[in-house]
CSV table of C-alpha atoms in Angstrom, one decimal:
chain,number,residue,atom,x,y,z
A,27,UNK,CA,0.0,0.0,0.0
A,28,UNK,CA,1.5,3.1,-0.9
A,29,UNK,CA,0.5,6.4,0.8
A,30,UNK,CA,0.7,10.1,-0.6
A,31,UNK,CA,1.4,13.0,1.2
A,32,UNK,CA,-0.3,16.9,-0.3
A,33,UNK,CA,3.4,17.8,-0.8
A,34,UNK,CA,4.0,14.1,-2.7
A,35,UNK,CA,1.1,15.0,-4.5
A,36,UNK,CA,2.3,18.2,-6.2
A,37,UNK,CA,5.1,16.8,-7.0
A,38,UNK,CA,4.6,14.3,-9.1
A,39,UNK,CA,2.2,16.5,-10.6
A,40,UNK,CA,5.2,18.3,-12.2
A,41,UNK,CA,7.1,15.3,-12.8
A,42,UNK,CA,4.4,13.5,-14.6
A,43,UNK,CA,3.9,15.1,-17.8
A,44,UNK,CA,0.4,12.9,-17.9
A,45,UNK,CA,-0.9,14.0,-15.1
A,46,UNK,CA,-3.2,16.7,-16.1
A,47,UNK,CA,-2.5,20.2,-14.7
A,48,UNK,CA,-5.1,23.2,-13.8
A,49,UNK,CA,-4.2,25.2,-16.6
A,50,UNK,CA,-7.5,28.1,-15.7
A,51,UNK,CA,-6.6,31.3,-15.8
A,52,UNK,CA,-6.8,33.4,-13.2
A,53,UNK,CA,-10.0,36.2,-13.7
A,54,UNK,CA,-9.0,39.7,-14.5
A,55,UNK,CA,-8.3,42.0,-11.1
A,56,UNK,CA,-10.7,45.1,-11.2
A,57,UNK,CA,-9.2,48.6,-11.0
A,58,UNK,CA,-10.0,51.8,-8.9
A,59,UNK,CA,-11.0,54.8,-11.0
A,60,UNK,CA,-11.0,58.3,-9.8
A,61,UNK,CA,-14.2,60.1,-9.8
A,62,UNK,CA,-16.9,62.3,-8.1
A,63,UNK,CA,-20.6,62.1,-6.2
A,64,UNK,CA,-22.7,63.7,-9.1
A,65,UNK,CA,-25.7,64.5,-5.6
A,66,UNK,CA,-26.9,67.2,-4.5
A,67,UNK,CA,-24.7,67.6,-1.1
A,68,UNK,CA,-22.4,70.2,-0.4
A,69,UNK,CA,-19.3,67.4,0.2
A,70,UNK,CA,-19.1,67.0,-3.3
A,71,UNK,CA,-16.9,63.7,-1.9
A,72,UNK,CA,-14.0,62.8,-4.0
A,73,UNK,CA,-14.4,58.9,-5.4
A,74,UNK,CA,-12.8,56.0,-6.1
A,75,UNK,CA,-14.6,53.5,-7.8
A,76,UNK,CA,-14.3,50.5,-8.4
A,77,UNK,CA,-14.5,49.1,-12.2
A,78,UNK,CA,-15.2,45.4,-12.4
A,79,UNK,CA,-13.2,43.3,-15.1
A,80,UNK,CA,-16.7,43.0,-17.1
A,81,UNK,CA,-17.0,47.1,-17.2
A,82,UNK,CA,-19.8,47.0,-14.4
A,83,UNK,CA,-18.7,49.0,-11.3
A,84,UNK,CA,-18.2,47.5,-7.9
A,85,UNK,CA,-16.9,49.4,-4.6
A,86,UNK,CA,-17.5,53.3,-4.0
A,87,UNK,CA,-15.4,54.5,-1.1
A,88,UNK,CA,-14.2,58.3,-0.7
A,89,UNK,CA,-10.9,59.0,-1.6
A,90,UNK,CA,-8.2,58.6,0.8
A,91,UNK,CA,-6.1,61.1,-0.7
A,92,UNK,CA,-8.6,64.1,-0.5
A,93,UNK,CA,-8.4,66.1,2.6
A,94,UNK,CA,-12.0,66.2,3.5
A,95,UNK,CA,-13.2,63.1,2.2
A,96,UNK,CA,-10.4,61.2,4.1
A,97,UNK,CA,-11.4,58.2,3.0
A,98,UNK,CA,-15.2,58.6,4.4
A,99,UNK,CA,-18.4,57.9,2.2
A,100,UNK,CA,-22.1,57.8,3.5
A,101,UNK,CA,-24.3,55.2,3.0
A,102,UNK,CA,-26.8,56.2,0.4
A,103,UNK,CA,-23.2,56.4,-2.2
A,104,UNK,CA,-21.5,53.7,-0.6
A,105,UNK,CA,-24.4,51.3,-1.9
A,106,UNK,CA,-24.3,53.3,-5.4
A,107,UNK,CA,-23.4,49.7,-7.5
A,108,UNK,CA,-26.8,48.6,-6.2
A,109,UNK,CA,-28.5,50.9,-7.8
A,110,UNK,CA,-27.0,51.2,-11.1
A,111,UNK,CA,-27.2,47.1,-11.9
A,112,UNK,CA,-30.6,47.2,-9.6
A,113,UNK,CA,-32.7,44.6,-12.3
A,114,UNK,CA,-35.4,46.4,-12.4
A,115,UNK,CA,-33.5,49.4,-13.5
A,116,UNK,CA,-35.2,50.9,-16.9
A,117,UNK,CA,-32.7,50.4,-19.4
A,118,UNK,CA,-34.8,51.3,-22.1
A,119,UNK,CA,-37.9,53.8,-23.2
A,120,UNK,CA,-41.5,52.5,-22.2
A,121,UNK,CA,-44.6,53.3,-24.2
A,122,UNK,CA,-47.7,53.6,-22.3
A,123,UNK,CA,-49.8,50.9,-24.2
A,124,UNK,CA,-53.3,50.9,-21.5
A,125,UNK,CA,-55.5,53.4,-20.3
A,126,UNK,CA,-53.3,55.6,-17.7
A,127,UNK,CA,-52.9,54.4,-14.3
A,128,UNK,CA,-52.7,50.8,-15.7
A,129,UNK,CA,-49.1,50.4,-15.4
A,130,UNK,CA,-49.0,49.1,-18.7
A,131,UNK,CA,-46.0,49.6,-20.8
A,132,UNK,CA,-44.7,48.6,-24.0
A,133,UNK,CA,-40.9,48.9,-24.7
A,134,UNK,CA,-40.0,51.0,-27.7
A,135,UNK,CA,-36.4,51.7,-29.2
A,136,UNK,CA,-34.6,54.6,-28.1
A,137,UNK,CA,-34.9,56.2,-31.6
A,138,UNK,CA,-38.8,55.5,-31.6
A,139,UNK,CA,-38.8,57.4,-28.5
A,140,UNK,CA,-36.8,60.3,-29.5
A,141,UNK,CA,-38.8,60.3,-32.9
A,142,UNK,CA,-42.0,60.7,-31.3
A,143,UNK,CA,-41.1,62.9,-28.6
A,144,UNK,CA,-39.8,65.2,-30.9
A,145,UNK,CA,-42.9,65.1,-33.1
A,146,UNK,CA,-44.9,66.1,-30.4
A,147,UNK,CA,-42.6,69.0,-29.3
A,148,UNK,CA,-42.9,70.4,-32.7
A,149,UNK,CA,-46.9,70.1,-32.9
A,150,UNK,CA,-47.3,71.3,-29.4
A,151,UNK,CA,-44.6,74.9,-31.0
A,152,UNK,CA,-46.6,75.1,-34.0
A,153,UNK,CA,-50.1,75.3,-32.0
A,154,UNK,CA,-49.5,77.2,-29.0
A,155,UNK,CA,-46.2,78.4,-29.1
A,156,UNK,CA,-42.7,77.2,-27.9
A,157,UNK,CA,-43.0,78.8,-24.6
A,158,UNK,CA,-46.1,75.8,-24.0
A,159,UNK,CA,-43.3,73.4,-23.1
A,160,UNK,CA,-41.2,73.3,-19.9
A,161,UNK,CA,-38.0,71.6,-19.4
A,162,UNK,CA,-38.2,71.0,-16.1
A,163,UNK,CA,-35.7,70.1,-13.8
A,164,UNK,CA,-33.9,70.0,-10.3
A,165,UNK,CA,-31.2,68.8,-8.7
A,166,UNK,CA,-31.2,65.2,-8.0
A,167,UNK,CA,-28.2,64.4,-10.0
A,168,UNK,CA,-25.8,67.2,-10.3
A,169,UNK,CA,-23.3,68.1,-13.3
A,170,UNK,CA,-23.2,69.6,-16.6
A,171,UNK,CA,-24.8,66.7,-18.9
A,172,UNK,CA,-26.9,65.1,-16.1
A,173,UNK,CA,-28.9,68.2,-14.9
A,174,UNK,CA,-27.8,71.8,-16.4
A,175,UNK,CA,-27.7,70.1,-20.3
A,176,UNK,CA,-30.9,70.6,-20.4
A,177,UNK,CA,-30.9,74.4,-20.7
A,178,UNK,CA,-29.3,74.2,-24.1
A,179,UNK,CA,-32.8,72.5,-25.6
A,180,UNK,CA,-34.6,75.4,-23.6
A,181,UNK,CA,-33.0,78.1,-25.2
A,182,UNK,CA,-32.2,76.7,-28.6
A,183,UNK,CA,-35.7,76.7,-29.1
A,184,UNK,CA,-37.5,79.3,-27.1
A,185,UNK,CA,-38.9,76.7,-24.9
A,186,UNK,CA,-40.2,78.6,-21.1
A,187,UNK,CA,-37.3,79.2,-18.6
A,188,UNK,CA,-38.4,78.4,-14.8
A,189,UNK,CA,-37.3,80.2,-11.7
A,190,UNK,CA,-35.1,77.8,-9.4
A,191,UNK,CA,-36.4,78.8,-6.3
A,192,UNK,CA,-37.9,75.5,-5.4
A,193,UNK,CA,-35.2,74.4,-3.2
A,194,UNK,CA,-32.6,76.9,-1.6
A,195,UNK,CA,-34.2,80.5,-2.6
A,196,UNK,CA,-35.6,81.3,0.8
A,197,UNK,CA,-32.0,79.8,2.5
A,198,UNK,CA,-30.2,81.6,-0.2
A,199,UNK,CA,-31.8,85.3,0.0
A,200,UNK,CA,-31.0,85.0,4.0
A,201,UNK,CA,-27.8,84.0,3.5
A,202,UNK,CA,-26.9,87.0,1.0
A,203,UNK,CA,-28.4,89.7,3.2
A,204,UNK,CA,-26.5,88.9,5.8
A,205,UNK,CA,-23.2,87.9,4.4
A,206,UNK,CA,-22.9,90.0,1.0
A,207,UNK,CA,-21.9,86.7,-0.9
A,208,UNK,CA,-22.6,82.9,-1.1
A,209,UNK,CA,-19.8,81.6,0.7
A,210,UNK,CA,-18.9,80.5,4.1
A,211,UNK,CA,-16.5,79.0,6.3
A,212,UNK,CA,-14.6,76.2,5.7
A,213,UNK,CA,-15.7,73.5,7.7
A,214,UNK,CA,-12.5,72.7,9.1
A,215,UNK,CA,-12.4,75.6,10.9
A,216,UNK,CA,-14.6,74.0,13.5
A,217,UNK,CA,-11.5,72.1,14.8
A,218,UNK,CA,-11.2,75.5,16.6
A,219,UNK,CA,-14.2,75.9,18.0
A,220,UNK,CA,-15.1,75.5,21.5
A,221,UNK,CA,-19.1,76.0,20.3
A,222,UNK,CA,-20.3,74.2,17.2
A,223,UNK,CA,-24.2,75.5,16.4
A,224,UNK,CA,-26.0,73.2,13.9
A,225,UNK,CA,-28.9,75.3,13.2
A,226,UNK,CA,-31.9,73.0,12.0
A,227,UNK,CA,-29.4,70.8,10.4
A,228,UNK,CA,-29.0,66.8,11.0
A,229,UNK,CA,-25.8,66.0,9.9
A,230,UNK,CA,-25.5,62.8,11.9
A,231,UNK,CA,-28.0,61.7,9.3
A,232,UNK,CA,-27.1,64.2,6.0
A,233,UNK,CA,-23.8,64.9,6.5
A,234,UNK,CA,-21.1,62.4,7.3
A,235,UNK,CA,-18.3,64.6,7.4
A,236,UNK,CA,-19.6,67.6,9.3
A,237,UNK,CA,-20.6,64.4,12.0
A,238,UNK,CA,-17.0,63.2,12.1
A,239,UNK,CA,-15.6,67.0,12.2
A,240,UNK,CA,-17.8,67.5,15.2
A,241,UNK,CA,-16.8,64.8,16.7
A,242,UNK,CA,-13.4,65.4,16.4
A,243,UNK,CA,-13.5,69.0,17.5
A,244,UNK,CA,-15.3,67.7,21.0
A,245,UNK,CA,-12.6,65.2,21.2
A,246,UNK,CA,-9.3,67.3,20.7
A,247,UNK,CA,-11.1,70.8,21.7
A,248,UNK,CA,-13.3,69.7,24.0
A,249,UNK,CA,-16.6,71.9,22.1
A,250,UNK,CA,-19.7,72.2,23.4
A,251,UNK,CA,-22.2,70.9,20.6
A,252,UNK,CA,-25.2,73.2,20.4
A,253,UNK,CA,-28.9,72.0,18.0
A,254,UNK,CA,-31.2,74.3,17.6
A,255,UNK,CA,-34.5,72.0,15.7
A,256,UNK,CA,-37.8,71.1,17.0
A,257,UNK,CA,-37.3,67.8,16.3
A,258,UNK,CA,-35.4,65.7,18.6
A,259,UNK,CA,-32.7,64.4,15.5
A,260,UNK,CA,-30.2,62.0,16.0
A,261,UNK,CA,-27.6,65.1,16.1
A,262,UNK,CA,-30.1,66.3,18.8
A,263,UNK,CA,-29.2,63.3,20.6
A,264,UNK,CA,-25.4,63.7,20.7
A,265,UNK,CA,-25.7,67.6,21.5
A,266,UNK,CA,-24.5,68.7,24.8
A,267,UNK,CA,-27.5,71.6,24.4
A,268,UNK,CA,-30.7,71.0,22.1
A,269,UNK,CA,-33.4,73.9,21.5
A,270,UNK,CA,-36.1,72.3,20.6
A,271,UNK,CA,-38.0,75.4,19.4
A,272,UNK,CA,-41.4,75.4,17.8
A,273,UNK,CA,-41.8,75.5,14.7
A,274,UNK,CA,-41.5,79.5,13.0
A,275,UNK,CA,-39.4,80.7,16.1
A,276,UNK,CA,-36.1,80.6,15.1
A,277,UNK,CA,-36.4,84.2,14.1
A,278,UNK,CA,-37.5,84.8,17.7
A,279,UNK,CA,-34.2,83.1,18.8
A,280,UNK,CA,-31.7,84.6,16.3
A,281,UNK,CA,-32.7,88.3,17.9
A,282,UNK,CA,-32.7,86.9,21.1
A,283,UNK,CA,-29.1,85.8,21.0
A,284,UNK,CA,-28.4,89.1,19.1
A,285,UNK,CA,-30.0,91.1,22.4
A,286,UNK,CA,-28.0,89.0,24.8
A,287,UNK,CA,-24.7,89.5,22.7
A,288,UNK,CA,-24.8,93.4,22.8
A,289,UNK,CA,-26.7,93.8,26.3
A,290,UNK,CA,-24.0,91.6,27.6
A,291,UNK,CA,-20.8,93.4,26.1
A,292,UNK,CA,-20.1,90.0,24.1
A,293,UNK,CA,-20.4,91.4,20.3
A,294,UNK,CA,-17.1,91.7,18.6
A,295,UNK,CA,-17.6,95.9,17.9
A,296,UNK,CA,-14.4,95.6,16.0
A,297,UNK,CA,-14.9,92.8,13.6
A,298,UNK,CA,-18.5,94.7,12.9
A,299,UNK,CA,-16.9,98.1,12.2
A,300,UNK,CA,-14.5,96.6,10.1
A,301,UNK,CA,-16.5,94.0,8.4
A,302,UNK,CA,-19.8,94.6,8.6
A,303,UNK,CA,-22.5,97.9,7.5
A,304,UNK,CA,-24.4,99.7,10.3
A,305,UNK,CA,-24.0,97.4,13.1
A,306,UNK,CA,-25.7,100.1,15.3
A,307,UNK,CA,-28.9,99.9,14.0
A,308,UNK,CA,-29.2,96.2,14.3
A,309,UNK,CA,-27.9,97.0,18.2
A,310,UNK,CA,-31.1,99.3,18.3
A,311,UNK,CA,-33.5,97.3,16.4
A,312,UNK,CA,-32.6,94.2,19.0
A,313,UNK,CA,-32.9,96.3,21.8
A,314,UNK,CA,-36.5,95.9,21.6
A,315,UNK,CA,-36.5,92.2,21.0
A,316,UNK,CA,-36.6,91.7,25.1
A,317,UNK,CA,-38.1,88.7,26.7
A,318,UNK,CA,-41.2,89.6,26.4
A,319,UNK,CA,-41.1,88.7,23.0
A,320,UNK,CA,-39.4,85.6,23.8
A,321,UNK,CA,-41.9,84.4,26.0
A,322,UNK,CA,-44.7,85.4,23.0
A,323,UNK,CA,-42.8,82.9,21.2
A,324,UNK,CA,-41.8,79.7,23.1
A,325,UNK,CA,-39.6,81.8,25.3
A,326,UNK,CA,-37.2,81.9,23.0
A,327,UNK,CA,-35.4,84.7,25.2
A,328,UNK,CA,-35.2,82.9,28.0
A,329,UNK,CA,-33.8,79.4,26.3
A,330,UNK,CA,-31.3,82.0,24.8
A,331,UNK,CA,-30.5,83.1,27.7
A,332,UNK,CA,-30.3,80.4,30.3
A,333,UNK,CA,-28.9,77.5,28.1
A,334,UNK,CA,-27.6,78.8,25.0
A,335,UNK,CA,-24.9,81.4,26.5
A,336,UNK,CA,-23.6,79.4,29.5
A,337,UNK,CA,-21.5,76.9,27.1
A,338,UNK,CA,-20.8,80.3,24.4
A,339,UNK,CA,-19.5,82.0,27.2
A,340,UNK,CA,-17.6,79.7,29.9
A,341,UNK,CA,-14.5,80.7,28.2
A,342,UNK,CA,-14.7,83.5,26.1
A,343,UNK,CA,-14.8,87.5,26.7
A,344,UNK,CA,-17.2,87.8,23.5
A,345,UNK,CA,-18.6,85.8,20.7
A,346,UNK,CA,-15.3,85.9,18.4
A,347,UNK,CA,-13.1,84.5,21.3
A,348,UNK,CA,-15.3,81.9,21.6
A,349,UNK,CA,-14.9,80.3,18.2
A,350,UNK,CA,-18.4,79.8,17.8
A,351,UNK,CA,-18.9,77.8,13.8
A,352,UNK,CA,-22.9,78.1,12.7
């Protein structure tokens, strides 16, 4: 009786030119490509994707070499492959082929589909007018071909413009008065912060990165974590103060901190005769914004006053010595 070891095995397997070999070849290794999330978020996270040795894509994970993606995705774009090779994806144009509502479609060739559209875009010009059609559009997927192409059909042929104000007008036209532009800080400037004020914001949930730099500034700076929302969010949660105002008060609460600021000598006078237009009449128009008002709406005064300013001013003279980030 004769007994083979594994290592016996293999080699007579080279010795014996009969003895057949596993000749498979290895499958291709995918590669990492360089790209960028096409949402509508302001990370705009630097990518590296994964392409699969059949073309398909595979991995997303933020790049490692890009300073504020670090290496960080969320979850919605880390699970982007599922989405693209989802099967029930529509890969090509659907006719409606039963009364509407039926849910019954026929599939048609892209050309068929472009043909007829077309045809009734030109009908539609011809009897009422180009303006009668609307390209319209927003900003689910970001970019030049995938949302703002559009506009070169629109005015090519006189179809109607619309105003974007759907989303960020209102967030926009605040922003402007009070700033002069639309920028803002950088967000890793709230490493330096000892108060970080996420203003109806829920970036444990929206906002990966802002989450991590929070974190991060409470673990190396030791900042107090203020949430000003109604709604008890899972930032709410991890905040060492949450204002959980009602709902069309936060205007009640900005002038209250405003009164507190300049009634308390906190206000940076400086910084706002250097950097800012009239500061003295806001000072007088806040004046009046006392806590009566703030008890007229959900005392915003008092929250203001009792829980807001004892973390903004444990260690700071005024507001800019605190390194407070909104």
């Amino acid at each position: 009786m004769t007994f083979w070891s594994a290592r016996g095995i293999a080699a007579a397997a080279v010795m014996d030119p009969m003895m057949p070999l596993d000749t498979a070849a290895k499958p291709a290794a995918s590669t990492f490509k360089s790209s960028a999330c096409p949402h509508d978020c302001p990370a705009t996270c630097a990518l590296e994707v994964e392409i699969l040795p059949d073309n398909r894509v595979g991995r997303f994970r933020g790049a490692s070499d890009n300073a504020y993606t670090a290496g960080v995705l969320c979850a919605k774009v880390g699970r982007y492959a599922d989405r693209v090779h989802h099967p029930d994806r529509l890969m090509q144009p659907l006719r409606r082929s039963g009364p509407k509502g039926s849910g019954q479609f026929t599939p048609i060739s892209w050309d068929a589909a472009l043909d007829e559209i077309a045809a009734r875009f030109k009908t539609i010009a011809a009897t009422h007018g180009a303006e009668a059609i609307w390209p319209y559009y927003y900003a689910g997927t970001m970019g030049q071909v995938q949302r703002d192409g559009i506009h070169r059909l629109r005015h090519a042929l006189g179809y109607s413009d619309q105003k974007r104000t759907i989303c960020t007008a209102l967030a926009r036209s605040g922003w402007v008065a009070g700033t002069g532009f639309e920028r803002g800080t950088q967000p890793q400037e709230m490493l330096q912060s000892e108060v970080i004020v996420i203003w109806g914001g829920n970036p444990v949930t929206t906002h990966v990165h802002i989450a991590g730099l929070m974190s991060k500034a409470r673990k190396q700076n030791g900042a107090k974590i203020v949430v000003i929302d109604p709604y008890r969010s899972p930032t709410a949660d991890l905040a060492d103060v949450h204002l959980p105002l009602l709902p069309g008060t936060d205007g009640a609460l900005a002038c209250a901190v405003m009164h507190i600021a300049f009634r308390d000598g906190r206000a940076d006078r400086a910084y706002m005769e250097a950097q800012t237009k009239d500061y003295a009449a806001l000072e007088a128009q806040v004046a009046t914004k006392n806590a009566g008002m703030g008890r007229r709406h959900h005392r915003a005064h008092g929250a203001a006053d009792r829980r807001f300013r004892r973390p903004l001013y444990r260690h700071a003279k005024d507001l800019s010595d605190a390194g407070v980030w909104f």
